[in-house]
Structures are given as C-alpha cells and as structure tokens.
Amino acid sequence: MANAQEAAAPNLGPAVELRHMHKWYGEFHVLKDINLTVRHGERVVVCGPSGSGKSTMIRCINRLEEHQRGHLFVDGLELTNDLKQIEAIRKEVGMVFQHFNLFPHMTVLENLILGPTWVRKIPRKEAIETAMMYLERVKIPEQAHKFPGQLSGGQQQRVAIARSLCMKPKIMLFDEPTSALDPEMIKEVLDVMIELAEEGMTMVCVTHEMGFARTVGDTMVFMDEGEIVEMEAPEEFFSNPKNERTQLFLSQILSH
Amino acid sequence: MTIDTGESEALQPAKAVFYNDPKVRAVFWQIVAVVGVIAMFWFLIHNTITNLDRQNIASGFSFMDLEAGFAIGEGMVTYTPANTYWRAILVGLLNTIKVAVIGIVFATIIGSVVGVMRLSPNWLVARLATVYIESLRNVPLLLQLFFWYALIVGILPRAKEAYGPFLGVYLSNRGFNIPLPDTWGYMGLLAGFLIALVAVMWLRRRNKKIHDETGEIKNTLGPGMLIFAVVMMVGWLAGGAPTTLDSPEFKGFSFTGGGEVTSEFLALWLGLTLYTAAFIAEIVRSGIEAVSKGQWEAARSLGLKRGQILRFIVLPQALRVIIPPTTSQYLNLTKNSSLAVAIGYPDIVGVTNTTINQSGQAIEGIAIIMAVYLTLSLSISLFMNWYNTKLALVER
Ligand SMILES: Nc1ncnc2c1ncn2[C@@H]1O[C@H](COP(=O)(O)OP(=O)(O)OP(=O)(O)O)[C@@H](O)[C@H]1O
Ligand SMILES: [Mg+2]
C-alpha cells in the first residue's frame, strides 16, 4: 500500500509550503506571517540570531509545535489537528536534532529499526539490512551493536541522521545539527549531509555553517524576531545582502 | 633507579611502600572492622547470658513447644489456644505477609495511576492527584490507621444489623463478610484461567514473531480477552457448572459461612496502601519526568504513536529510575505493617509480644521478630535488585 502510494505520486506541488503562518507562545508572538515554499529536491538553509524563531519554524513542519494561524502543507497534505494526518506526515519527514536524542537504552541498530518496524511495518530482517546500509553510508557500520553512550558526539549525530534516513523520508529537517559538536567532529557530520544533498534529498537546515550553506544551499532564509527578513540564493545573499539586519548578522558571523 | 633496569623489571610498574598501597590499606581496615564487630557481639552475648543465669531465666527456644494459651483474632491457618507458641507465631507471620503482599500490590497500582494522573494536562485531574499525594504523605501513618479503623468501626452498624448483602457481601463494624466458592467444581474455572494464561502468552510470542517476519502488527488484547472468556467458560462447564456459593449468614451472634475480611485487616491494609501509594506516585512522576523531552520528540518525529512511545522509549527508561526508590517503599510498607499492634491486627509483632509477656522470653521473642523482618526485607531487596539488573542489562 505504502509503496503504491509512493510510486503513484510524483507530487508536482511543493514539498513544504507555509502560508501566512503565525504562532504564539501565550502572549509572545514567536512566528509572524511566515511564507516559505520548498520545492522537491530543494535545499533551504535557515539562519538568524538566537531566539529569532528558527527552531520553532522547522519544528512546526513536523508538528512538534502547533501553529495558530495560517496554513502549512507538507507534500500536499495540510497539517491540522487530525492525528492520522500528523502521523502520515511525520512518516515522510525526518528530523535531526542539535542534541541527537538517540534512545540510550537501545543499541545503534535497535535505534535504527524501531521506526521502520513499528511505523513502516517492514519485516525485521529487511529493516536490519536497510539499517546496515545506512550505517555503511554514514561510515560507522562497526558501531551497530554499541549503545549511544559509547559513541563520540560526531558518531552519535551520524547515527541520528541514519535513523531518520531508515524511515525513507521525502524531506529532512536539521536543527543546528553541528552546534553541539567539537570542531573536529563537525566536518564528518557535514560531509554526510553534503552527500545527502548531492543525492537530491529535500532539506531544510537551520545552521550557522556558512561554508556548508554556500556549497549545498539553493536558498538562504534569514530570520529575525519571528519574521523571514530575507530570502535569496546564496551568492546574492552573501555578496549583496539587502536588509540591514542581514548585513549586521553576516558581518558578525563571518568576522570571527 | 637507573635507566638500565632489566627488561622484566621494566614491564612492572614501580611499587609503592606497602603501607601506602591502597589495596593493603583496604584489607587492613576490613580486618580491623571485622575484629571490632566480633568483639562487640561477643561482649553483648556473654554479658546477657551471665545476667540471665544470675536471674535464673532459661535461654533458648524450648519454651516454643509449650501451649500458647491465648486466642488470635484471625489467621490463614487453623489455630486454637491449645496450639504451641510455634503455631501462634506462624499465624502472626502469615498475617504480616498477607497484609504486606496485598498492600504492595495495591500501593503499586494506585501509586502508578496517581503518578501518571499528576502529569495529566487536565488541570482538575492533576490537582486531584496533588491533593491526594500531599494530604496522605504528610499525615503520620499511625494517625491514618486510627482514622480508617475509627471510620469502619464507627460508621458501619453492628453485625446483627449489617448492611447488605451487596452481591452477597455484608458490611458491618466487624468487617466484610463475603461469599466463597464452595465446591471443587470451581477448580475447573481456575484451571481454565491458568490454561488461558499460557495460551495468551503463546499468542503474544506468536504475534511478536509475525511482526518480526512480516512487519504486520497484530493486536493481542482483544483475542487475549476472548481466549480468557472462552477457556474459563469451558473450565467452568467441565467442573460441572457449579452455581452455588458458600454465603455468609447471620446466626445467633455472628456470621457463619463464607469468608471474613476483618475491620482490623481492612483498616491496616487501607492505611498502608494509601499512604505508600502517595510516595510511589511521586516516584513514578519523577521517573517519567526524568526522561527528557528530546526523547519524546525524537520518537514522535519517527511517527511513533503515543502508546508506542511510552512502551518502547519512556517507560523502559523511567523504570530504571523508579525501581530503586520503590524498593525502599516496599520495605517501608512491610516494616510499617508492625503498626498493626495499634489497632489490634494480629501480625508477627502483636503475636510475639503476647508470647513475650506470657513466657518472659524477651530476647528470643525479639530475635524472632528481627529474623522475620530481616528475611522479608532481604527477600524483597533481592527480588527487586534482580529485576533491576534485568532491566539495566538491556542497556549496557
Ligand atoms: N516552549 C516555549 N515557551 C515559551 N517560549 C518559547 C518556547 N520555546 C521557545 N520560546 C521562545 O521563542 C523564541 C524562539 O525560539 P527558537 O527556539 O525558535 O529560537 P531559535 O531561533 O531556534 O534560537 P537558537 O538559535 O538559540 O536555537 C525564543 O524567544 C524563545 O525564548
Ligand atoms: Mg534553535
């Protein structure tokens, strides 16, 4: 059933579409009139100062946060209160967190097959094969039977990426995937992400790794105080930022 | 030391002076401690025996074979005052075990439910749980026992005017009188229950295997309940379909027939259960809260349902935090059951007390009580530690 659905729909619409989206935390207006369209295969990099609402925005895309006004479509389905719809969308959207959030009581392999066997309902053997394939791709197949606590930060984040990929998502969300890592581990994670981008994965990535943004980004989004201030192709964004706030932010982040 | 030491010597780390070696020191202090403890016990025992000899009190457990000569309110084995002290103490021991086991089971269930309720997003539900926890764990247990006992004895009528029967149960200030199955035919029902239990466990394993092999998720709950209903029904029919019960009846001055749950047991059980449940609820709450929000989020972003997240991610991690302090609560409940003395429930302490008063063998009596609590406590600890390591092993 799931396969038939996948094969049948080379969805021509956008992968993600946010239309006039607003969100409040109590009185606090976190997201103000967000409009963003992500095409299939597009790589969007989101940056902005701390507290500007970047995390909140991408967490709305798989409903870890609820928006209060406007519309949000993922792969043509609108996100509403409907639990079935939310589960269907979460199946197609992978998410990688700043702090990895691996399940500490399960081995790496068990982490990877949990979703496929219980959500995608794939036979265990097949799920293990897929999991080993992705571990191979993130270059740590030999760690399959270790527990997350026994791995380095960089290795843990690569496991987390593999865990999301095992669900065969159409869209991947990254929330500052490298900012909890030591400098020497950042590269190994970025390399995996670059490879993923080259394979054509649709990605929305919050990061301050501007080198990465330049290499793989199709679109740069700059947020400040809950608004999208500027949205531009990377060359234009870095060489010729239009908004003052973008200029200030870039001068700060690129100077050090 | 010169640089040119022989090769075999170079492989050994340099040795410290022996009295600075931590291993030597550890052994030394252990020997000192053991010698100290032995000396202290020898002194106590020697002193006591000499004193007892001087007062012409015989020591030893031979008095236990004598006739007890006092009545005991309730017990799980037959007992009359003509039985020995051994028998009397066995009755007390079984009474203690009974109230502790039933108390632990219900405290765990109520504690878990209240702990989860306290985390409910529903304001009223969470508030109710908080009120329960705060009021019960902040009032001394002894007072609560008096309260429950007074409530039962004070509100319910005398046995002659007992309320009921409600489904065959009479309520009076002596306790609850309940109907019991009266023929061996009911064994068929019990056998059916046990067979159904095995069958459902088999079904679970089969469903797990199917899930592993095909990914298909099969429900065990529905078919499981069906199995129980059908197999127990068959067992009941095979036993000759008994329909009669041994019902309590008020004759003369008291009830005959059926079973009795005394008001002393009820009050003690209620008090211990509700008091301990309040502590367990807090342990359960903090255990669940100890699992970080990130775990929920990661699991949700994989598309797992709430029930699956609890089962695979949150509970396994919470349980590891919950079990050690819960073990302490089980031990507390067991030891607190000795407050039974205050409301006249004949537990091990109550019975042994009477024994001491009658025989004058205080040291032997205290030794029995200590041995009983030590054995019970160690059994609970060992079991819970075994369970805990089983869970911990799953991690590393
Ligand atoms: N659960 C919450 N309740 C109330 N306010 C919140 C909550 N989560 C976030 N906020 C606020 O919303 C704003 C946006 O937060 P968000 O985490 O999206 O920022 P961010 O752009 O990701 O910042 P950073 O770069 O530090 O991760 C912040 O001001 C934050 O304090
Ligand atoms: Mg953030």
Coordinates of C-alpha atoms in Angstrom, one line a residue, chain A residues 97 99-105 111 163, chain B residues 290-302 304 309 312-314 317:
Chain A
F97 CA 18.2 17.5 16.5
H99 CA 21.4 17.1 20.8
F100 CA 21.0 13.9 18.7
N101 CA 18.2 12.5 21.0
L102 CA 19.2 8.9 20.4
F103 CA 17.5 6.3 22.6
P104 CA 20.1 5.5 25.2
H105 CA 18.7 2.1 26.2
N111 CA 17.6 2.7 17.3
R163 CA 18.0 6.7 12.0
Chain B
A290 CA 13.4 12.2 34.2
V291 CA 13.0 11.1 30.6
S292 CA 14.0 14.2 28.6
K293 CA 11.6 16.0 26.3
G294 CA 14.1 15.2 23.5
Q295 CA 13.3 11.5 23.7
W296 CA 9.6 12.2 23.1
E297 CA 10.4 14.5 20.3
A298 CA 12.7 12.1 18.5
A299 CA 10.2 9.3 18.9
R300 CA 7.4 11.5 17.6
S301 CA 9.3 12.6 14.6
L302 CA 9.8 9.0 13.7
L304 CA 5.5 6.5 16.6
I309 CA 6.5 5.9 22.7
F312 CA 9.4 1.5 23.8
I313 CA 11.1 4.7 24.9
V314 CA 9.7 6.3 28.0
Q317 CA 14.0 4.5 30.8

